mmCIF file of C-alpha atoms in Angstrom:
data_model
loop_
_atom_site.group_PDB
_atom_site.id
_atom_site.type_symbol
_atom_site.label_atom_id
_atom_site.label_comp_id
_atom_site.label_asym_id
_atom_site.label_seq_id
_atom_site.Cartn_x
_atom_site.Cartn_y
_atom_site.Cartn_z
ATOM 1 C CA MET Y 1 -2.607 31.604 -19.777
ATOM 2 C CA ALA Y 2 -5.495 30.367 -21.900
ATOM 3 C CA ARG Y 3 -3.161 28.174 -23.912
ATOM 4 C CA ALA Y 4 -1.630 26.733 -20.747
ATOM 5 C CA GLY Y 5 -5.098 26.032 -19.365
ATOM 6 C CA ALA Y 6 -6.134 24.288 -22.569
ATOM 7 C CA GLU Y 7 -2.958 22.179 -22.488
ATOM 8 C CA ASN Y 8 -3.629 21.220 -18.873
ATOM 9 C CA GLN Y 9 -7.207 20.226 -19.697
ATOM 10 C CA SER Y 10 -5.934 18.147 -22.609
ATOM 11 C CA THR Y 11 -3.433 16.506 -20.287
ATOM 12 C CA ASP Y 12 -6.176 15.636 -17.811
ATOM 13 C CA ARG Y 13 -8.437 14.215 -20.528
ATOM 14 C CA ARG Y 14 -5.629 12.063 -21.858
ATOM 15 C CA ALA Y 15 -4.717 10.894 -18.368
ATOM 16 C CA LEU Y 16 -8.306 9.957 -17.581
ATOM 17 C CA GLY Y 17 -8.809 8.278 -20.923
ATOM 18 C CA VAL Y 18 -5.656 6.196 -20.926
ATOM 19 C CA GLY Y 19 -6.023 2.778 -22.396
ATOM 20 C CA ALA Y 20 -9.465 3.475 -23.857
ATOM 21 C CA HIS Y 21 -8.439 1.674 -27.043
ATOM 22 C CA TYR Y 22 -6.443 -1.029 -25.222
ATOM 23 C CA ARG Y 23 -8.461 -1.372 -22.040
ATOM 24 C CA GLY Y 24 -9.241 -5.050 -22.730
ATOM 25 C CA ALA Y 25 -5.686 -6.378 -22.529
ATOM 26 C CA PRO Y 26 -4.482 -4.331 -19.508
ATOM 27 C CA TYR Y 27 -7.618 -5.016 -17.499
ATOM 28 C CA GLY Y 28 -7.572 -8.690 -18.456
ATOM 29 C CA LEU Y 29 -4.012 -8.882 -17.194
ATOM 30 C CA ALA Y 30 -5.064 -7.002 -14.037
ATOM 31 C CA LEU Y 31 -7.773 -9.593 -13.367
ATOM 32 C CA ARG Y 32 -5.281 -12.438 -13.698
ATOM 33 C CA VAL Y 33 -2.783 -10.661 -11.470
ATOM 34 C CA SER Y 34 -5.566 -10.053 -8.933
ATOM 35 C CA ALA Y 35 -6.540 -13.738 -8.901
ATOM 36 C CA LEU Y 36 -2.909 -14.791 -8.407
ATOM 37 C CA THR Y 37 -2.547 -12.155 -5.677
ATOM 38 C CA ALA Y 38 -5.560 -13.556 -3.831
ATOM 39 C CA VAL Y 39 -4.129 -17.076 -3.961
ATOM 40 C CA LEU Y 40 -0.653 -16.023 -2.828
ATOM 41 C CA GLY Y 41 -2.012 -13.663 -0.171
ATOM 42 C CA CYS Y 42 -4.216 -16.369 1.321
ATOM 43 C CA ALA Y 43 -1.289 -18.793 1.230
ATOM 44 C CA ILE Y 44 0.955 -16.334 3.094
ATOM 45 C CA VAL Y 45 -1.668 -15.606 5.759
ATOM 46 C CA GLY Y 46 -2.518 -19.301 6.056
ATOM 47 C CA GLY Y 47 1.163 -20.111 6.470
ATOM 48 C CA GLY Y 48 1.376 -17.510 9.214
ATOM 49 C CA PHE Y 49 -1.525 -19.090 11.089
ATOM 50 C CA ALA Y 50 0.046 -22.520 10.661
ATOM 51 C CA ALA Y 51 3.393 -21.264 11.999
ATOM 52 C CA ALA Y 52 1.704 -19.649 15.016
ATOM 53 C CA TRP Y 53 -0.651 -22.553 15.707
ATOM 54 C CA GLY Y 54 1.413 -24.008 18.545
ATOM 55 C CA THR Y 55 1.825 -20.584 20.151
ATOM 56 C CA PHE Y 56 -1.934 -20.006 20.129
ATOM 57 C CA GLU Y 57 -2.407 -23.426 21.724
ATOM 58 C CA GLY Y 58 0.023 -22.420 24.447
ATOM 59 C CA VAL Y 59 -1.882 -19.168 25.007
ATOM 60 C CA ARG Y 60 -5.118 -21.106 25.390
ATOM 61 C CA ASP Y 61 -3.576 -23.581 27.845
ATOM 62 C CA TYR Y 62 -2.149 -20.741 29.907
ATOM 63 C CA ALA Y 63 -5.521 -18.978 30.058
ATOM 64 C CA ASP Y 64 -7.409 -22.191 30.857
ATOM 65 C CA ARG Y 65 -5.060 -22.995 33.726
ATOM 66 C CA ASN Y 66 -5.536 -19.581 35.280
ATOM 67 C CA ILE Y 67 -9.292 -19.711 34.848
ATOM 68 C CA ALA Y 68 -9.449 -23.182 36.420
ATOM 69 C CA ASN Y 69 -7.387 -21.954 39.396
ATOM 70 C CA GLU Y 70 -9.518 -18.790 39.633
ATOM 71 C CA ASP Y 71 -6.407 -16.683 39.063
ATOM 72 C CA SER Y 72 -6.156 -13.512 37.027
ATOM 73 C CA TYR Y 73 -4.202 -13.617 33.779
ATOM 74 C CA VAL Y 74 -2.965 -11.300 31.069
ATOM 75 C CA ALA Y 75 -3.663 -12.131 27.427
ATOM 76 C CA TYR Y 76 -0.654 -13.478 25.503
ATOM 77 C CA ALA Y 77 1.504 -13.588 28.621
ATOM 78 C CA ASP Y 78 3.720 -16.522 29.614
ATOM 79 C CA GLY Y 79 5.994 -16.091 26.587
ATOM 80 C CA GLY Y 80 3.260 -16.143 23.948
ATOM 81 C CA TRP Y 81 3.534 -12.565 22.721
ATOM 82 C CA PHE Y 82 6.984 -12.406 21.103
ATOM 83 C CA PRO Y 83 6.610 -15.558 18.940
ATOM 84 C CA LEU Y 84 3.388 -14.119 17.547
ATOM 85 C CA VAL Y 85 5.103 -10.803 16.879
ATOM 86 C CA LYS Y 86 7.877 -12.562 14.940
ATOM 87 C CA VAL Y 87 5.380 -14.496 12.838
ATOM 88 C CA GLY Y 88 3.389 -11.336 12.180
ATOM 89 C CA PHE Y 89 6.550 -9.489 11.156
ATOM 90 C CA VAL Y 90 7.520 -12.164 8.623
ATOM 91 C CA VAL Y 91 3.975 -12.328 7.239
ATOM 92 C CA SER Y 92 3.875 -8.528 6.915
ATOM 93 C CA LEU Y 93 7.173 -8.483 5.011
ATOM 94 C CA LEU Y 94 5.943 -11.155 2.614
ATOM 95 C CA LEU Y 95 2.677 -9.313 2.034
ATOM 96 C CA LEU Y 96 4.560 -6.062 1.393
ATOM 97 C CA ALA Y 97 6.763 -7.854 -1.142
ATOM 98 C CA LEU Y 98 3.643 -9.243 -2.834
ATOM 99 C CA ALA Y 99 2.060 -5.782 -2.914
ATOM 100 C CA LEU Y 100 5.236 -4.327 -4.417
ATOM 101 C CA ALA Y 101 5.215 -6.963 -7.153
ATOM 102 C CA VAL Y 102 1.527 -6.364 -7.952
ATOM 103 C CA VAL Y 103 1.916 -2.591 -8.129
ATOM 104 C CA SER Y 104 5.007 -2.909 -10.323
ATOM 105 C CA VAL Y 105 3.389 -5.342 -12.752
ATOM 106 C CA LEU Y 106 0.226 -3.286 -13.175
ATOM 107 C CA HIS Y 107 2.033 0.047 -13.528
ATOM 108 C CA ALA Y 108 4.403 -1.458 -16.090
ATOM 109 C CA ALA Y 109 1.561 -3.114 -18.030
ATOM 110 C CA TYR Y 110 -0.455 0.097 -18.338
ATOM 111 C CA ALA Y 111 2.658 1.996 -19.360
ATOM 112 C CA VAL Y 112 3.270 -0.557 -22.128
ATOM 113 C CA ALA Y 113 -0.368 -0.327 -23.231
ATOM 114 C CA GLU Y 114 0.029 3.436 -23.610
ATOM 115 C CA THR Y 115 2.887 2.995 -26.102
ATOM 116 C CA GLY Y 116 0.617 1.731 -28.868
ATOM 117 C CA PRO Y 117 -0.622 -1.410 -30.612
ATOM 118 C CA ALA Y 118 1.183 -4.672 -31.126
ATOM 119 C CA PRO Y 119 4.183 -4.695 -33.501
ATOM 120 C CA GLY Y 120 2.070 -6.146 -36.317
ATOM 121 C CA GLY Y 121 -0.478 -3.377 -36.019
ATOM 122 C CA GLY Y 122 -3.235 -5.612 -34.673
ATOM 123 C CA PRO Y 123 -5.042 -5.333 -31.356
ATOM 124 C CA LEU Y 124 -2.948 -5.648 -28.239
ATOM 125 C CA THR Y 125 -3.519 -9.039 -26.610
ATOM 126 C CA ARG Y 126 -2.733 -10.093 -23.078
ATOM 127 C CA ARG Y 127 0.059 -12.315 -24.370
ATOM 128 C CA ASP Y 128 1.649 -9.409 -26.265
ATOM 129 C CA LEU Y 129 1.205 -7.112 -23.294
ATOM 130 C CA TRP Y 130 2.867 -9.535 -20.900
ATOM 131 C CA ARG Y 131 5.703 -10.276 -23.339
ATOM 132 C CA ARG Y 132 6.448 -6.563 -23.693
ATOM 133 C CA THR Y 133 6.091 -5.935 -19.960
ATOM 134 C CA ARG Y 134 8.158 -8.658 -18.329
ATOM 135 C CA GLY Y 135 11.464 -7.439 -19.736
ATOM 136 C CA ARG Y 136 11.207 -4.204 -17.745
ATOM 137 C CA LEU Y 137 9.800 -5.725 -14.564
ATOM 138 C CA PRO Y 138 13.116 -5.676 -12.627
ATOM 139 C CA ALA Y 139 13.481 -1.952 -13.299
ATOM 140 C CA ALA Y 140 9.819 -1.353 -12.394
ATOM 141 C CA LEU Y 141 10.294 -3.268 -9.138
ATOM 142 C CA ALA Y 142 13.356 -1.177 -8.288
ATOM 143 C CA VAL Y 143 11.541 2.082 -9.047
ATOM 144 C CA ASN Y 144 8.525 1.241 -6.911
ATOM 145 C CA ALA Y 145 10.727 -0.042 -4.089
ATOM 146 C CA LEU Y 146 12.707 3.202 -4.044
ATOM 147 C CA SER Y 147 9.508 5.276 -4.130
ATOM 148 C CA GLY Y 148 8.077 3.260 -1.253
ATOM 149 C CA LEU Y 149 11.275 3.685 0.747
ATOM 150 C CA VAL Y 150 10.871 7.452 0.459
ATOM 151 C CA VAL Y 151 7.435 7.284 2.069
ATOM 152 C CA ILE Y 152 8.651 4.866 4.756
ATOM 153 C CA ALA Y 153 11.632 7.103 5.545
ATOM 154 C CA MET Y 154 9.384 10.130 5.987
ATOM 155 C CA ALA Y 155 7.056 8.152 8.257
ATOM 156 C CA CYS Y 156 10.006 6.942 10.338
ATOM 157 C CA VAL Y 157 11.361 10.481 10.738
ATOM 158 C CA ALA Y 158 7.942 11.717 11.869
ATOM 159 C CA TYR Y 159 7.564 8.860 14.346
ATOM 160 C CA VAL Y 160 11.073 9.301 15.790
ATOM 161 C CA LEU Y 161 10.463 13.031 16.246
ATOM 162 C CA TRP Y 162 7.125 12.477 17.966
ATOM 163 C CA PHE Y 163 8.517 9.656 20.146
ATOM 164 C CA SER Y 164 11.516 11.750 21.156
ATOM 165 C CA VAL Y 165 9.271 14.618 22.224
ATOM 166 C CA GLU Y 166 7.009 12.301 24.213
ATOM 167 C CA ARG Y 167 10.020 10.906 26.069
ATOM 168 C CA GLY Y 168 11.339 14.387 26.840
ATOM 169 C CA GLU Y 169 14.507 13.917 24.787
ATOM 170 C CA VAL Y 170 14.145 17.154 22.782
ATOM 171 C CA PRO Y 171 15.853 20.062 24.588
ATOM 172 C CA GLY Y 172 13.499 22.888 25.508
ATOM 173 C CA VAL Y 173 10.319 20.871 24.862
ATOM 174 C CA GLU Y 174 8.537 19.286 27.802
ATOM 175 C CA PRO Y 175 5.770 16.754 27.121
ATOM 176 C CA THR Y 176 2.373 17.816 28.388
ATOM 177 C CA PRO Y 177 0.754 15.444 30.920
ATOM 178 C CA LEU Y 178 -2.747 14.148 30.323
ATOM 179 C CA GLY Y 179 -5.335 16.781 31.182
ATOM 180 C CA GLY Y 180 -2.773 19.575 31.103
ATOM 181 C CA THR Y 181 -2.595 22.587 28.809
ATOM 182 C CA ALA Y 182 -0.141 21.982 25.993
ATOM 183 C CA ALA Y 183 2.703 24.456 25.650
ATOM 184 C CA PRO Y 184 3.204 26.061 22.223
ATOM 185 C CA GLN Y 185 6.616 24.396 21.857
ATOM 186 C CA TYR Y 186 5.128 20.970 22.572
ATOM 187 C CA THR Y 187 2.259 21.492 20.119
ATOM 188 C CA LEU Y 188 4.588 22.730 17.384
ATOM 189 C CA VAL Y 189 7.462 20.239 17.758
ATOM 190 C CA GLY Y 190 5.504 17.277 19.105
ATOM 191 C CA TRP Y 191 2.502 17.348 16.760
ATOM 192 C CA VAL Y 192 2.547 19.954 13.995
ATOM 193 C CA LEU Y 193 6.089 19.211 12.803
ATOM 194 C CA PRO Y 194 5.711 15.372 12.759
ATOM 195 C CA ILE Y 195 2.434 15.673 10.862
ATOM 196 C CA ALA Y 196 4.053 18.033 8.366
ATOM 197 C CA VAL Y 197 6.972 15.633 7.858
ATOM 198 C CA LEU Y 198 4.521 12.746 7.483
ATOM 199 C CA CYS Y 199 2.647 14.639 4.770
ATOM 200 C CA VAL Y 200 5.837 15.223 2.787
ATOM 201 C CA GLY Y 201 6.089 11.498 2.001
ATOM 202 C CA PRO Y 202 2.914 11.269 -0.121
ATOM 203 C CA LEU Y 203 3.713 14.593 -1.811
ATOM 204 C CA VAL Y 204 7.111 13.300 -2.913
ATOM 205 C CA TYR Y 205 5.586 9.961 -3.928
ATOM 206 C CA PHE Y 206 3.100 11.694 -6.236
ATOM 207 C CA ARG Y 207 5.985 13.558 -7.877
ATOM 208 C CA LEU Y 208 7.750 10.225 -8.441
ATOM 209 C CA SER Y 209 4.622 8.387 -9.616
ATOM 210 C CA LEU Y 210 5.583 8.615 -13.308
ATOM 211 C CA ALA Y 211 8.922 6.857 -12.843
ATOM 212 C CA THR Y 212 7.596 3.383 -13.673
ATOM 213 C CA ALA Y 213 6.204 4.577 -16.997
ATOM 214 C CA GLU Y 214 9.485 6.373 -17.674
ATOM 215 C CA THR Y 215 11.668 3.324 -17.058
ATOM 216 C CA VAL Y 216 9.322 1.073 -19.065
ATOM 217 C CA ARG Y 217 8.865 3.333 -22.073
ATOM 218 C CA GLU Y 218 12.289 4.980 -22.231
ATOM 219 C CA GLY Y 219 14.455 2.194 -20.822
ATOM 220 C CA ARG Y 220 16.013 4.474 -18.207
ATOM 221 C CA SER Y 221 17.681 3.189 -15.068
ATOM 222 C CA PRO Y 222 15.560 3.367 -11.887
ATOM 223 C CA PHE Y 223 17.369 6.418 -10.471
ATOM 224 C CA ALA Y 224 17.268 8.231 -13.809
ATOM 225 C CA ALA Y 225 13.562 7.428 -14.128
ATOM 226 C CA LEU Y 226 12.861 8.840 -10.676
ATOM 227 C CA TRP Y 227 14.681 12.060 -11.529
ATOM 228 C CA ARG Y 228 12.890 12.295 -14.877
ATOM 229 C CA SER Y 229 9.519 11.881 -13.137
ATOM 230 C CA TRP Y 230 10.449 14.699 -10.772
ATOM 231 C CA VAL Y 231 11.327 16.908 -13.747
ATOM 232 C CA LEU Y 232 8.193 16.037 -15.725
ATOM 233 C CA THR Y 233 5.876 16.867 -12.833
ATOM 234 C CA ARG Y 234 7.607 20.127 -11.963
ATOM 235 C CA ARG Y 235 5.231 22.322 -13.979
ATOM 236 C CA ALA Y 236 2.177 20.201 -13.146
ATOM 237 C CA ARG Y 237 2.919 19.547 -9.484
ATOM 238 C CA TRP Y 238 -0.425 20.845 -8.238
ATOM 239 C CA ARG Y 239 -2.394 18.815 -10.756
ATOM 240 C CA VAL Y 240 -0.376 15.719 -9.883
ATOM 241 C CA LEU Y 241 -0.931 16.427 -6.202
ATOM 242 C CA GLY Y 242 -4.660 16.965 -6.711
ATOM 243 C CA ALA Y 243 -5.131 13.846 -8.822
ATOM 244 C CA GLY Y 244 -3.032 11.743 -6.454
ATOM 245 C CA SER Y 245 -4.910 13.026 -3.409
ATOM 246 C CA LEU Y 246 -8.278 12.280 -5.014
ATOM 247 C CA LEU Y 247 -7.206 8.771 -5.999
ATOM 248 C CA THR Y 248 -5.798 8.141 -2.526
ATOM 249 C CA ALA Y 249 -8.973 9.391 -0.871
ATOM 250 C CA GLY Y 250 -11.044 7.239 -3.217
ATOM 251 C CA ALA Y 251 -8.930 4.165 -2.426
ATOM 252 C CA VAL Y 252 -9.274 4.763 1.319
ATOM 253 C CA LEU Y 253 -13.044 5.194 1.038
ATOM 254 C CA PHE Y 254 -13.254 2.043 -1.060
ATOM 255 C CA VAL Y 255 -11.274 0.050 1.524
ATOM 256 C CA LEU Y 256 -13.508 1.330 4.329
ATOM 257 C CA ALA Y 257 -16.668 0.487 2.390
ATOM 258 C CA ALA Y 258 -15.356 -2.930 1.327
ATOM 259 C CA ARG Y 259 -14.255 -3.660 4.869
ATOM 260 C CA TYR Y 260 -17.734 -2.847 6.133
ATOM 261 C CA ALA Y 261 -19.342 -4.962 3.396
ATOM 262 C CA ALA Y 262 -17.048 -7.900 4.201
ATOM 263 C CA GLY Y 263 -17.931 -7.773 7.897
ATOM 264 C CA PRO Y 264 -20.611 -10.514 7.669
ATOM 265 C CA LEU Y 265 -17.966 -12.925 6.313
ATOM 266 C CA ALA Y 266 -16.228 -12.861 9.688
ATOM 267 C CA ARG Y 267 -18.933 -14.927 11.370
ATOM 268 C CA PRO Y 268 -18.784 -18.044 9.121
ATOM 269 C CA ALA Y 269 -14.994 -17.776 8.972
ATOM 270 C CA GLY Y 270 -14.850 -17.588 12.772
ATOM 271 C CA LEU Y 271 -17.129 -20.576 13.155
ATOM 272 C CA GLY Y 272 -14.941 -22.533 10.757
ATOM 273 C CA MET Y 273 -11.797 -21.610 12.679
ATOM 274 C CA LEU Y 274 -13.443 -22.570 15.978
ATOM 275 C CA TRP Y 275 -14.229 -25.980 14.546
ATOM 276 C CA LEU Y 276 -10.761 -26.375 13.057
ATOM 277 C CA SER Y 277 -8.914 -25.249 16.212
ATOM 278 C CA ASP Y 278 -11.120 -27.103 18.690
ATOM 279 C CA ASP Y 279 -12.702 -23.903 20.061
ATOM 280 C CA ASN Y 280 -9.514 -21.872 20.390
ATOM 281 C CA VAL Y 281 -10.942 -18.370 20.805
ATOM 282 C CA TRP Y 282 -7.510 -16.732 20.609
ATOM 283 C CA ILE Y 283 -6.628 -17.749 17.058
ATOM 284 C CA THR Y 284 -10.268 -17.314 16.042
ATOM 285 C CA GLY Y 285 -10.285 -13.746 17.338
ATOM 286 C CA VAL Y 286 -7.247 -12.858 15.238
ATOM 287 C CA LEU Y 287 -8.853 -14.303 12.091
ATOM 288 C CA VAL Y 288 -12.129 -12.481 12.682
ATOM 289 C CA MET Y 289 -10.271 -9.229 13.284
ATOM 290 C CA ILE Y 290 -8.149 -9.271 10.108
ATOM 291 C CA LEU Y 291 -10.577 -10.908 7.660
ATOM 292 C CA PRO Y 292 -12.613 -7.810 6.602
ATOM 293 C CA THR Y 293 -9.460 -5.760 6.023
ATOM 294 C CA ALA Y 294 -7.845 -8.607 4.069
ATOM 295 C CA VAL Y 295 -10.874 -8.918 1.784
ATOM 296 C CA ALA Y 296 -10.926 -5.156 1.194
ATOM 297 C CA LEU Y 297 -7.224 -5.076 0.297
ATOM 298 C CA LEU Y 298 -7.592 -8.029 -2.095
ATOM 299 C CA LEU Y 299 -10.256 -6.071 -3.985
ATOM 300 C CA LEU Y 300 -7.906 -3.140 -4.630
ATOM 301 C CA PRO Y 301 -6.013 -4.664 -7.621
ATOM 302 C CA PRO Y 302 -9.073 -5.384 -9.812
ATOM 303 C CA VAL Y 303 -11.136 -2.336 -8.808
ATOM 304 C CA VAL Y 304 -8.858 0.590 -7.927
ATOM 305 C CA MET Y 305 -5.418 -0.173 -9.346
ATOM 306 C CA PRO Y 306 -6.440 -0.062 -13.052
ATOM 307 C CA LEU Y 307 -7.624 3.522 -12.589
ATOM 308 C CA VAL Y 308 -4.487 4.502 -10.673
ATOM 309 C CA CYS Y 309 -2.116 2.864 -13.159
ATOM 310 C CA GLY Y 310 -4.037 4.214 -16.137
ATOM 311 C CA MET Y 311 -3.918 7.734 -14.715
ATOM 312 C CA ALA Y 312 -0.164 7.517 -14.141
ATOM 313 C CA ALA Y 313 0.562 6.123 -17.626
ATOM 314 C CA GLY Y 314 -1.678 8.660 -19.342
ATOM 315 C CA ARG Y 315 -0.260 11.608 -17.426
ATOM 316 C CA HIS Y 316 3.265 10.486 -18.225
ATOM 317 C CA GLY Y 317 2.457 10.290 -21.924
ATOM 318 C CA ALA Y 318 0.780 13.694 -21.901
ATOM 319 C CA LEU Y 319 3.543 15.473 -19.951
ATOM 320 C CA ARG Y 320 6.227 13.772 -22.032
ATOM 321 C CA ALA Y 321 4.539 14.961 -25.229
ATOM 322 C CA ARG Y 322 4.421 18.534 -23.892
#
């Protein structure tokens, strides 16, 4: 027991100290990836606003006509809602693809940095790191896409179960009206079970979090790397779960704090959009609403992701050595 505890403590120290000798090159690459992410992310969002510009103009004209006629109106009615939903869907897909690429690059880079110095024995430079990383990027992309699909599948199952209960489509379970006392079956099947299924997704993702390092360092196929990550974390599942939960909680707190700190930026951005759109409050409201969250998410790659990727690469090296 004492030996196992000492090994676990050594594993944690190695995981926390990953890249201490090579922190310059991985973090330098992370900064460059973060800058490129900011440019591409702003371009995608700006393209979405440009594509929806005519729709927002139509929404304003519709509202102005009803106000001038002293009629009531519903926001985004008169055919303006579905075009905006389509634009938002495309923008969301592009942003998810960008996030997948960023996560894959950084995880692969930190896994390469954990393997050791440059072939000549000198310090690892950003050029060497990128050269050794890019060859395994397709496999890293596939691994992270499969891991993300697991979480999405669990979320979809939980939502379908909850939605089915709310619509009364589950035999023997009647939805409880507002203000009524919930039946035990409704509480269990309609809330407890979906939440439990939803929580399974992150738990499985933490078990698969070493797959990128496995496919980069060992050259395994994506599916073999996922299975190997599951095997490696079998004896350390609670430590992996604890570390992953702490990092996730820290990332969420950081996003909330950064979103609050970026709140004052919404005013000058809104004024600029009002000037650019000739006082269109509809498109300005959307920009003001999403800007703080966008700024917070753009700060994740340079601030939070190095710690997450370093932890994953170090834990993989430590568990692999054991």
